[in-house]
Amino acid sequence: MRAVRGWSSRGDRENRGWLRGAPPPWWIRVLPVLLLAAVGSATLVTPHARDLGFVLGAIPPLAVLSYGPLMTGLLGLGVVAVLNVPGTQLNSPGDTDLLTIVFVATLSVFVSYVRSHRDAQLHVERTIGEAVQRAVQPPLPERVGRVGCATFYRAAQNGTLVGGDFFDVREGPYGVRAVMGDVRGHGLTAVATVVSLLGAFREAALDQPDLESVAARLDRRLTVDSADVRHAELFATALLLEFAADSAAVRVLACGHPAPVLLCEGQAREVTVPPGPPLGIGLVGVDPPKEVTVALGPADRLFLASDGVWEARDAGGAFYPLPERLGTLAGTASAELPAAVWADLAQLRYRVRDDATMMVLSPDPPDG
């Protein structure tokens, strides 16, 4: 799974990663040392730098952000040493000032100790959480049966690997079947529903003879899950595809989800699929979704995207014209196409407010 979770620049990635509990950016780590060296050197060179002495008091608290208790204590001792070196012209602080610096340095060491233990615990919890989330949505292989797969996933909630979008491709007795869907809501609150739907799809892909039956199984799963929950409003959109082993065509069924885009001979067009109701609102008494069969050429590809991509907006509120932009990117290799669309969104300044999922399916011609 080619999941691009980065930002527009390396600096943004570092800064935002720090806010989520990752190590701080390099400039924050070196700032206390640079300040200590700069103030100490400046006061040795000129007496006019004595007014910078107040900066020394900020060095121990800054060290807390990046270092453990030992390094924080050493920097605190360095501050006290600079204050007492005659050549720095700072060797005449009052007793109260010196005691204040010592107190701040000691308190910083204690805070650094507490922070180090907290960070270690957060690291363990995050490692466990990522393992669980990857078990929910494992990376897809580059090929499932005769269908090549390239995917992109970015959760709307920072610090999570799984949100409200889900996708999977499975080979079974009826060929290769794929699903892409979007659960109501996003973030960790939607993960339980994603787990239920992916489990139901993986079973139905092996057991059910057609896509209508697969959709009915997913719908029943959501209906059962929300039966005992008051005001659950649990529903999801889904797009189902089937590549039969003996056919060059693809069967497509849409349950409230945007249709796939067909890339054919350098052009892109949205596949016409009868819209069906979303999953979970109950298909009883409502016309069930109908599958359509779309003929495919030897080099045709299908591009699937979630609402986060289709509904990205620019500064004027206009939606991202996905089929039109795919036409300009049609020459991009399948493995690189999702990342190219993501880069195009950023370059054209479209804002993505929801989970963003993209998948390119490239079927080989059937045997014979």
mmCIF file of C-alpha atoms in Angstrom:
data_model
loop_
_atom_site.group_PDB
_atom_site.id
_atom_site.type_symbol
_atom_site.label_atom_id
_atom_site.label_comp_id
_atom_site.label_asym_id
_atom_site.label_seq_id
_atom_site.Cartn_x
_atom_site.Cartn_y
_atom_site.Cartn_z
ATOM 1 C CA MET A 1 0.000 0.000 0.000
ATOM 2 C CA ARG A 2 1.590 3.213 -1.123
ATOM 3 C CA ALA A 3 0.259 5.381 1.651
ATOM 4 C CA VAL A 4 1.549 8.928 1.433
ATOM 5 C CA ARG A 5 1.009 10.489 4.840
ATOM 6 C CA GLY A 6 3.437 13.346 4.345
ATOM 7 C CA TRP A 7 2.948 17.081 4.074
ATOM 8 C CA SER A 8 3.868 19.643 1.462
ATOM 9 C CA SER A 9 7.450 19.970 2.651
ATOM 10 C CA ARG A 10 9.978 18.250 4.868
ATOM 11 C CA GLY A 11 9.744 21.006 7.463
ATOM 12 C CA ASP A 12 5.969 20.588 7.730
ATOM 13 C CA ARG A 13 6.350 16.847 8.174
ATOM 14 C CA GLU A 14 8.848 17.293 10.996
ATOM 15 C CA ASN A 15 6.854 19.968 12.820
ATOM 16 C CA ARG A 16 3.509 18.175 12.643
ATOM 17 C CA GLY A 17 5.100 14.836 13.530
ATOM 18 C CA TRP A 18 6.527 16.482 16.681
ATOM 19 C CA LEU A 19 3.034 17.655 17.636
ATOM 20 C CA ARG A 20 1.807 14.040 17.404
ATOM 21 C CA GLY A 21 4.478 12.769 19.801
ATOM 22 C CA ALA A 22 7.373 12.103 17.437
ATOM 23 C CA PRO A 23 10.875 13.495 18.157
ATOM 24 C CA PRO A 24 11.043 17.309 17.868
ATOM 25 C CA PRO A 25 12.542 18.893 14.738
ATOM 26 C CA TRP A 26 16.303 19.312 14.629
ATOM 27 C CA TRP A 27 16.275 23.073 15.182
ATOM 28 C CA ILE A 28 14.486 22.692 18.513
ATOM 29 C CA ARG A 29 17.014 20.074 19.617
ATOM 30 C CA VAL A 30 20.009 22.299 18.910
ATOM 31 C CA LEU A 31 18.440 25.589 20.062
ATOM 32 C CA PRO A 32 19.453 25.346 23.780
ATOM 33 C CA VAL A 33 23.064 24.518 22.895
ATOM 34 C CA LEU A 34 23.233 27.310 20.317
ATOM 35 C CA LEU A 35 21.788 29.842 22.744
ATOM 36 C CA LEU A 36 24.269 28.876 25.450
ATOM 37 C CA ALA A 37 27.194 29.083 23.035
ATOM 38 C CA ALA A 38 25.985 32.336 21.441
ATOM 39 C CA VAL A 39 25.339 34.215 24.689
ATOM 40 C CA GLY A 40 28.566 32.951 26.277
ATOM 41 C CA SER A 41 30.652 33.928 23.232
ATOM 42 C CA ALA A 42 28.979 37.313 22.834
ATOM 43 C CA THR A 43 29.540 38.286 26.472
ATOM 44 C CA LEU A 44 33.223 37.338 26.193
ATOM 45 C CA VAL A 45 33.661 39.529 23.120
ATOM 46 C CA THR A 46 31.879 42.703 24.199
ATOM 47 C CA PRO A 47 30.534 44.077 27.495
ATOM 48 C CA HIS A 48 27.483 45.389 25.622
ATOM 49 C CA ALA A 49 26.193 41.786 25.447
ATOM 50 C CA ARG A 50 25.548 41.696 29.193
ATOM 51 C CA ASP A 51 21.933 42.606 28.503
ATOM 52 C CA LEU A 52 21.530 39.178 26.865
ATOM 53 C CA GLY A 53 22.029 37.419 30.181
ATOM 54 C CA PHE A 54 18.287 37.013 30.678
ATOM 55 C CA VAL A 55 18.268 34.564 27.722
ATOM 56 C CA LEU A 56 20.241 32.074 29.801
ATOM 57 C CA GLY A 57 17.237 31.539 32.043
ATOM 58 C CA ALA A 58 15.272 30.102 29.108
ATOM 59 C CA ILE A 59 17.832 27.421 28.224
ATOM 60 C CA PRO A 60 16.892 24.730 30.829
ATOM 61 C CA PRO A 61 13.133 24.893 29.999
ATOM 62 C CA LEU A 62 13.964 24.688 26.284
ATOM 63 C CA ALA A 63 16.146 21.651 26.940
ATOM 64 C CA VAL A 64 13.125 19.867 28.428
ATOM 65 C CA LEU A 65 11.528 19.754 24.960
ATOM 66 C CA SER A 66 14.362 17.729 23.450
ATOM 67 C CA TYR A 67 16.605 16.115 26.046
ATOM 68 C CA GLY A 68 16.492 13.735 28.948
ATOM 69 C CA PRO A 69 17.314 14.589 32.569
ATOM 70 C CA LEU A 70 21.093 14.167 32.161
ATOM 71 C CA MET A 71 21.522 16.529 29.226
ATOM 72 C CA THR A 72 19.063 19.000 30.732
ATOM 73 C CA GLY A 73 21.089 19.005 33.954
ATOM 74 C CA LEU A 74 24.351 19.525 32.050
ATOM 75 C CA LEU A 75 22.893 22.498 30.180
ATOM 76 C CA GLY A 76 21.654 23.914 33.506
ATOM 77 C CA LEU A 77 25.162 23.588 34.934
ATOM 78 C CA GLY A 78 26.482 25.273 31.799
ATOM 79 C CA VAL A 79 24.191 28.241 32.398
ATOM 80 C CA VAL A 80 25.372 28.559 36.018
ATOM 81 C CA ALA A 81 28.993 28.287 34.864
ATOM 82 C CA VAL A 82 28.579 31.046 32.268
ATOM 83 C CA LEU A 83 27.027 33.289 34.917
ATOM 84 C CA ASN A 84 30.081 32.848 37.153
ATOM 85 C CA VAL A 85 32.875 33.225 34.568
ATOM 86 C CA PRO A 86 34.485 36.652 35.087
ATOM 87 C CA GLY A 87 35.182 37.127 31.398
ATOM 88 C CA THR A 88 31.490 37.051 30.486
ATOM 89 C CA GLN A 89 30.765 40.185 32.540
ATOM 90 C CA LEU A 90 27.845 38.250 34.059
ATOM 91 C CA ASN A 91 29.638 37.202 37.231
ATOM 92 C CA SER A 92 27.865 39.685 39.471
ATOM 93 C CA PRO A 93 24.310 38.377 39.618
ATOM 94 C CA GLY A 94 22.446 38.844 42.844
ATOM 95 C CA ASP A 95 21.925 35.892 45.142
ATOM 96 C CA THR A 96 18.226 35.877 44.274
ATOM 97 C CA ASP A 97 18.937 35.793 40.525
ATOM 98 C CA LEU A 98 21.409 32.939 40.847
ATOM 99 C CA LEU A 99 19.095 30.940 43.085
ATOM 100 C CA THR A 100 16.276 31.489 40.598
ATOM 101 C CA ILE A 101 18.393 30.094 37.763
ATOM 102 C CA VAL A 102 19.399 27.093 39.901
ATOM 103 C CA PHE A 103 15.764 26.468 40.845
ATOM 104 C CA VAL A 104 14.593 26.688 37.210
ATOM 105 C CA ALA A 105 17.377 24.306 36.115
ATOM 106 C CA THR A 106 16.512 21.801 38.866
ATOM 107 C CA LEU A 107 12.807 21.986 38.050
ATOM 108 C CA SER A 108 13.615 21.477 34.360
ATOM 109 C CA VAL A 109 15.539 18.293 35.173
ATOM 110 C CA PHE A 110 12.511 16.958 37.069
ATOM 111 C CA VAL A 111 10.125 17.874 34.246
ATOM 112 C CA SER A 112 12.468 16.248 31.729
ATOM 113 C CA TYR A 113 12.464 13.048 33.802
ATOM 114 C CA VAL A 114 8.665 12.962 33.863
ATOM 115 C CA ARG A 115 8.453 13.741 30.132
ATOM 116 C CA SER A 116 10.937 10.992 29.246
ATOM 117 C CA HIS A 117 8.866 8.374 31.057
ATOM 118 C CA ARG A 118 5.652 9.666 29.491
ATOM 119 C CA ASP A 119 7.190 9.594 26.001
ATOM 120 C CA ALA A 120 8.348 6.015 26.516
ATOM 121 C CA GLN A 121 4.823 4.971 27.486
ATOM 122 C CA LEU A 122 3.310 6.840 24.533
ATOM 123 C CA HIS A 123 5.770 5.127 22.200
ATOM 124 C CA VAL A 124 4.675 1.701 23.431
ATOM 125 C CA GLU A 125 0.996 2.591 23.119
ATOM 126 C CA ARG A 126 1.475 4.050 19.640
ATOM 127 C CA THR A 127 3.378 0.954 18.487
ATOM 128 C CA ILE A 128 0.552 -1.281 19.706
ATOM 129 C CA GLY A 129 -2.061 0.987 18.115
ATOM 130 C CA GLU A 130 -0.298 0.989 14.752
ATOM 131 C CA ALA A 131 -0.010 -2.807 14.822
ATOM 132 C CA VAL A 132 -3.743 -3.119 15.501
ATOM 133 C CA GLN A 133 -4.634 -0.633 12.767
ATOM 134 C CA ARG A 134 -2.407 -2.372 10.233
ATOM 135 C CA ALA A 135 -4.123 -5.644 11.120
ATOM 136 C CA VAL A 136 -7.464 -3.970 10.340
ATOM 137 C CA GLN A 137 -6.312 -2.572 7.002
ATOM 138 C CA PRO A 138 -3.225 -4.529 5.884
ATOM 139 C CA PRO A 139 -1.239 -3.325 2.877
ATOM 140 C CA LEU A 140 -2.452 -4.690 -0.432
ATOM 141 C CA PRO A 141 -0.030 -6.679 -2.567
ATOM 142 C CA GLU A 142 0.934 -5.224 -5.913
ATOM 143 C CA ARG A 143 -1.066 -7.957 -7.642
ATOM 144 C CA VAL A 144 -4.106 -10.015 -6.671
ATOM 145 C CA GLY A 145 -4.719 -12.748 -9.201
ATOM 146 C CA ARG A 146 -4.616 -11.140 -12.632
ATOM 147 C CA VAL A 147 -5.324 -7.627 -11.302
ATOM 148 C CA GLY A 148 -2.558 -5.161 -10.533
ATOM 149 C CA CYS A 149 -3.211 -2.926 -7.518
ATOM 150 C CA ALA A 150 -1.871 0.494 -6.562
ATOM 151 C CA THR A 151 -3.346 2.285 -3.548
ATOM 152 C CA PHE A 152 -3.099 5.494 -1.567
ATOM 153 C CA TYR A 153 -4.570 6.148 1.849
ATOM 154 C CA ARG A 154 -4.474 9.191 4.096
ATOM 155 C CA ALA A 155 -6.637 9.352 7.207
ATOM 156 C CA ALA A 156 -8.230 12.698 7.997
ATOM 157 C CA GLN A 157 -7.401 12.367 11.700
ATOM 158 C CA ASN A 158 -3.708 13.005 12.304
ATOM 159 C CA GLY A 159 -1.788 10.238 13.993
ATOM 160 C CA THR A 160 -4.036 7.409 12.775
ATOM 161 C CA LEU A 161 -3.497 4.856 10.025
ATOM 162 C CA VAL A 162 -7.155 3.855 9.670
ATOM 163 C CA GLY A 163 -10.173 6.127 9.416
ATOM 164 C CA GLY A 164 -13.609 5.888 7.886
ATOM 165 C CA ASP A 165 -12.474 4.661 4.454
ATOM 166 C CA PHE A 166 -11.866 1.006 3.693
ATOM 167 C CA PHE A 167 -10.785 -1.047 0.702
ATOM 168 C CA ASP A 168 -9.739 -4.560 -0.166
ATOM 169 C CA VAL A 169 -9.093 -6.831 -3.149
ATOM 170 C CA ARG A 170 -9.624 -10.588 -2.857
ATOM 171 C CA GLU A 171 -9.373 -13.529 -5.223
ATOM 172 C CA GLY A 172 -12.013 -16.246 -4.943
ATOM 173 C CA PRO A 173 -14.047 -18.778 -6.892
ATOM 174 C CA TYR A 174 -15.874 -16.034 -8.810
ATOM 175 C CA GLY A 175 -12.744 -14.138 -9.825
ATOM 176 C CA VAL A 176 -11.085 -11.109 -8.277
ATOM 177 C CA ARG A 177 -13.414 -8.878 -6.279
ATOM 178 C CA ALA A 178 -12.635 -5.415 -4.961
ATOM 179 C CA VAL A 179 -14.367 -3.041 -2.585
ATOM 180 C CA MET A 180 -13.918 0.602 -1.669
ATOM 181 C CA GLY A 181 -16.168 2.229 0.888
ATOM 182 C CA ASP A 182 -16.663 5.128 3.250
ATOM 183 C CA VAL A 183 -18.179 4.765 6.712
ATOM 184 C CA ARG A 184 -20.164 7.598 8.261
ATOM 185 C CA GLY A 185 -17.683 9.656 10.266
ATOM 186 C CA HIS A 186 -13.926 9.240 10.336
ATOM 187 C CA GLY A 187 -11.076 8.630 12.735
ATOM 188 C CA LEU A 188 -10.920 5.985 15.441
ATOM 189 C CA THR A 189 -14.686 6.092 16.050
ATOM 190 C CA ALA A 190 -15.265 4.562 12.597
ATOM 191 C CA VAL A 191 -12.706 1.753 12.945
ATOM 192 C CA ALA A 192 -15.167 -0.734 14.507
ATOM 193 C CA THR A 193 -17.527 -0.346 11.552
ATOM 194 C CA VAL A 194 -14.634 -0.689 9.111
ATOM 195 C CA VAL A 195 -13.634 -3.961 10.807
ATOM 196 C CA SER A 196 -17.182 -5.337 10.488
ATOM 197 C CA LEU A 197 -17.522 -4.399 6.827
ATOM 198 C CA LEU A 198 -14.119 -5.728 5.801
ATOM 199 C CA GLY A 199 -14.834 -9.027 7.558
ATOM 200 C CA ALA A 200 -18.235 -9.288 5.884
ATOM 201 C CA PHE A 201 -16.761 -8.519 2.459
ATOM 202 C CA ARG A 202 -13.981 -11.082 2.787
ATOM 203 C CA GLU A 203 -16.509 -13.801 3.619
ATOM 204 C CA ALA A 204 -19.039 -12.730 1.002
ATOM 205 C CA ALA A 205 -16.399 -12.491 -1.721
ATOM 206 C CA LEU A 206 -15.842 -16.230 -1.308
ATOM 207 C CA ASP A 207 -19.440 -17.330 -0.788
ATOM 208 C CA GLN A 208 -21.815 -15.110 -2.742
ATOM 209 C CA PRO A 209 -22.369 -15.745 -6.466
ATOM 210 C CA ASP A 210 -22.883 -12.114 -7.532
ATOM 211 C CA LEU A 211 -22.202 -8.541 -6.415
ATOM 212 C CA GLU A 212 -25.830 -7.910 -5.445
ATOM 213 C CA SER A 213 -25.541 -10.702 -2.881
ATOM 214 C CA VAL A 214 -22.233 -9.303 -1.605
ATOM 215 C CA ALA A 215 -23.856 -5.883 -1.143
ATOM 216 C CA ALA A 216 -26.805 -7.466 0.681
ATOM 217 C CA ARG A 217 -24.393 -9.217 3.066
ATOM 218 C CA LEU A 218 -22.630 -5.930 3.855
ATOM 219 C CA ASP A 219 -25.972 -4.186 4.322
ATOM 220 C CA ARG A 220 -27.140 -6.877 6.729
ATOM 221 C CA ARG A 221 -23.899 -6.574 8.700
ATOM 222 C CA LEU A 222 -24.475 -2.859 9.298
ATOM 223 C CA THR A 223 -28.161 -3.382 10.080
ATOM 224 C CA VAL A 224 -27.346 -6.022 12.706
ATOM 225 C CA ASP A 225 -24.561 -3.917 14.238
ATOM 226 C CA SER A 226 -26.860 -0.928 14.718
ATOM 227 C CA ALA A 227 -29.979 -2.841 15.778
ATOM 228 C CA ASP A 228 -29.438 -2.383 19.522
ATOM 229 C CA VAL A 229 -27.925 1.093 19.319
ATOM 230 C CA ARG A 230 -30.363 3.954 19.736
ATOM 231 C CA HIS A 231 -30.020 6.686 17.104
ATOM 232 C CA ALA A 232 -27.065 4.815 15.626
ATOM 233 C CA GLU A 233 -27.403 6.324 12.126
ATOM 234 C CA LEU A 234 -24.869 3.743 11.015
ATOM 235 C CA PHE A 235 -24.411 3.630 7.252
ATOM 236 C CA ALA A 236 -21.675 3.446 4.662
ATOM 237 C CA THR A 237 -21.187 3.874 0.946
ATOM 238 C CA ALA A 238 -19.447 1.176 -1.068
ATOM 239 C CA LEU A 239 -18.272 0.405 -4.582
ATOM 240 C CA LEU A 240 -17.940 -3.263 -5.564
ATOM 241 C CA LEU A 241 -16.119 -4.650 -8.602
ATOM 242 C CA GLU A 242 -15.664 -8.145 -9.991
ATOM 243 C CA PHE A 243 -13.126 -9.337 -12.565
ATOM 244 C CA ALA A 244 -14.212 -12.793 -13.661
ATOM 245 C CA ALA A 245 -11.446 -15.183 -14.651
ATOM 246 C CA ASP A 246 -12.943 -15.885 -18.105
ATOM 247 C CA SER A 247 -14.038 -12.362 -19.070
ATOM 248 C CA ALA A 248 -12.292 -9.193 -20.194
ATOM 249 C CA ALA A 249 -15.111 -7.101 -18.704
ATOM 250 C CA VAL A 250 -15.611 -5.835 -15.162
ATOM 251 C CA ARG A 251 -18.851 -5.874 -13.196
ATOM 252 C CA VAL A 252 -19.486 -2.761 -11.119
ATOM 253 C CA LEU A 253 -22.057 -2.067 -8.405
ATOM 254 C CA ALA A 254 -22.396 1.209 -6.489
ATOM 255 C CA CYS A 255 -24.085 1.694 -3.108
ATOM 256 C CA GLY A 256 -24.077 5.454 -2.741
ATOM 257 C CA HIS A 257 -20.399 5.657 -3.667
ATOM 258 C CA PRO A 258 -18.851 7.593 -6.585
ATOM 259 C CA ALA A 259 -18.399 5.485 -9.716
ATOM 260 C CA PRO A 260 -14.936 4.474 -10.948
ATOM 261 C CA VAL A 261 -13.124 6.369 -13.673
ATOM 262 C CA LEU A 262 -12.059 4.349 -16.720
ATOM 263 C CA LEU A 263 -8.676 5.220 -18.196
ATOM 264 C CA CYS A 264 -8.650 4.086 -21.805
ATOM 265 C CA GLU A 265 -6.224 5.057 -24.582
ATOM 266 C CA GLY A 266 -5.053 8.227 -22.848
ATOM 267 C CA GLN A 267 -8.551 9.390 -21.957
ATOM 268 C CA ALA A 268 -10.557 9.277 -18.748
ATOM 269 C CA ARG A 269 -14.314 9.016 -18.298
ATOM 270 C CA GLU A 270 -16.554 8.235 -15.361
ATOM 271 C CA VAL A 271 -18.269 4.863 -15.669
ATOM 272 C CA THR A 272 -22.064 5.085 -15.755
ATOM 273 C CA VAL A 273 -23.382 3.003 -12.861
ATOM 274 C CA PRO A 274 -26.994 3.040 -11.584
ATOM 275 C CA PRO A 275 -26.866 4.656 -8.126
ATOM 276 C CA GLY A 276 -27.960 2.411 -5.286
ATOM 277 C CA PRO A 277 -28.782 3.297 -1.676
ATOM 278 C CA PRO A 278 -25.967 3.361 0.883
ATOM 279 C CA LEU A 279 -25.388 0.318 3.028
ATOM 280 C CA GLY A 280 -27.068 0.148 6.413
ATOM 281 C CA ILE A 281 -30.248 2.088 5.666
ATOM 282 C CA GLY A 282 -32.072 -1.157 4.849
ATOM 283 C CA LEU A 283 -32.608 -2.496 1.363
ATOM 284 C CA VAL A 284 -35.986 -4.029 2.215
ATOM 285 C CA GLY A 285 -38.696 -2.278 0.194
ATOM 286 C CA VAL A 286 -36.090 -0.332 -1.752
ATOM 287 C CA ASP A 287 -34.793 -1.262 -5.167
ATOM 288 C CA PRO A 288 -31.442 -2.960 -4.535
ATOM 289 C CA PRO A 289 -28.398 -1.664 -6.378
ATOM 290 C CA LYS A 290 -27.868 -3.107 -9.848
ATOM 291 C CA GLU A 291 -24.535 -4.156 -11.258
ATOM 292 C CA VAL A 292 -23.412 -3.145 -14.732
ATOM 293 C CA THR A 293 -20.882 -4.807 -17.004
ATOM 294 C CA VAL A 294 -18.168 -2.632 -18.549
ATOM 295 C CA ALA A 295 -15.996 -3.937 -21.386
ATOM 296 C CA LEU A 296 -12.268 -3.443 -20.904
ATOM 297 C CA GLY A 297 -9.460 -3.221 -23.426
ATOM 298 C CA PRO A 298 -6.056 -4.860 -22.922
ATOM 299 C CA ALA A 299 -4.474 -1.771 -21.323
ATOM 300 C CA ASP A 300 -7.517 -0.222 -19.633
ATOM 301 C CA ARG A 301 -7.369 0.747 -15.962
ATOM 302 C CA LEU A 302 -9.959 1.678 -13.366
ATOM 303 C CA PHE A 303 -9.375 4.513 -10.901
ATOM 304 C CA LEU A 304 -11.393 4.436 -7.670
ATOM 305 C CA ALA A 305 -11.496 7.289 -5.171
ATOM 306 C CA SER A 306 -13.363 8.103 -1.976
ATOM 307 C CA ASP A 307 -15.368 11.239 -1.214
ATOM 308 C CA GLY A 308 -12.289 12.874 0.274
ATOM 309 C CA VAL A 309 -10.823 13.151 -3.234
ATOM 310 C CA TRP A 310 -14.023 13.781 -5.203
ATOM 311 C CA GLU A 311 -15.188 16.487 -2.774
ATOM 312 C CA ALA A 312 -11.881 18.325 -2.349
ATOM 313 C CA ARG A 313 -12.533 22.047 -2.875
ATOM 314 C CA ASP A 314 -10.483 24.992 -4.000
ATOM 315 C CA ALA A 315 -10.579 28.499 -2.516
ATOM 316 C CA GLY A 316 -13.706 29.297 -4.554
ATOM 317 C CA GLY A 317 -15.574 26.226 -3.309
ATOM 318 C CA ALA A 318 -15.379 24.311 -6.611
ATOM 319 C CA PHE A 319 -14.953 20.535 -6.502
ATOM 320 C CA TYR A 320 -11.827 18.851 -7.790
ATOM 321 C CA PRO A 321 -12.502 17.746 -11.418
ATOM 322 C CA LEU A 322 -11.155 14.232 -11.004
ATOM 323 C CA PRO A 323 -11.957 12.743 -14.459
ATOM 324 C CA GLU A 324 -10.602 15.833 -16.197
ATOM 325 C CA ARG A 325 -7.381 15.825 -14.182
ATOM 326 C CA LEU A 326 -6.964 12.081 -14.679
ATOM 327 C CA GLY A 327 -7.083 12.733 -18.419
ATOM 328 C CA THR A 328 -3.999 14.927 -18.098
ATOM 329 C CA LEU A 329 -2.271 12.288 -15.931
ATOM 330 C CA ALA A 330 -3.262 9.273 -18.031
ATOM 331 C CA GLY A 331 0.335 8.682 -19.134
ATOM 332 C CA THR A 332 1.446 8.102 -15.527
ATOM 333 C CA ALA A 333 2.271 4.527 -14.571
ATOM 334 C CA SER A 334 -0.383 2.796 -12.480
ATOM 335 C CA ALA A 335 1.910 2.451 -9.466
ATOM 336 C CA GLU A 336 2.555 6.213 -9.445
ATOM 337 C CA LEU A 337 -0.890 7.478 -10.438
ATOM 338 C CA PRO A 338 -2.457 7.824 -6.947
ATOM 339 C CA ALA A 339 0.543 9.793 -5.679
ATOM 340 C CA ALA A 340 0.412 11.936 -8.835
ATOM 341 C CA VAL A 341 -3.245 12.806 -8.158
ATOM 342 C CA TRP A 342 -2.393 13.678 -4.560
ATOM 343 C CA ALA A 343 0.424 15.944 -5.738
ATOM 344 C CA ASP A 344 -1.960 17.524 -8.253
ATOM 345 C CA LEU A 345 -4.441 18.294 -5.467
ATOM 346 C CA ALA A 346 -1.711 20.038 -3.496
ATOM 347 C CA GLN A 347 -0.333 21.925 -6.494
ATOM 348 C CA LEU A 348 -3.772 23.250 -7.464
ATOM 349 C CA ARG A 349 -4.481 24.101 -3.794
ATOM 350 C CA TYR A 350 -7.517 21.899 -3.317
ATOM 351 C CA ARG A 351 -8.295 21.257 0.329
ATOM 352 C CA VAL A 352 -9.062 17.695 1.427
ATOM 353 C CA ARG A 353 -11.278 17.607 4.525
ATOM 354 C CA ASP A 354 -12.049 13.877 4.733
ATOM 355 C CA ASP A 355 -10.207 10.571 4.554
ATOM 356 C CA ALA A 356 -8.615 10.308 1.113
ATOM 357 C CA THR A 357 -8.391 6.915 -0.560
ATOM 358 C CA MET A 358 -7.399 6.081 -4.141
ATOM 359 C CA MET A 359 -6.935 2.763 -5.890
ATOM 360 C CA VAL A 360 -5.873 1.844 -9.420
ATOM 361 C CA LEU A 361 -6.885 -1.594 -10.699
ATOM 362 C CA SER A 362 -5.080 -2.827 -13.824
ATOM 363 C CA PRO A 363 -6.466 -6.199 -14.991
ATOM 364 C CA ASP A 364 -4.532 -8.420 -17.353
ATOM 365 C CA PRO A 365 -6.486 -9.981 -20.235
ATOM 366 C CA PRO A 366 -8.085 -13.304 -19.262
ATOM 367 C CA ASP A 367 -6.329 -16.533 -20.202
ATOM 368 C CA GLY A 368 -7.210 -17.581 -23.732
#
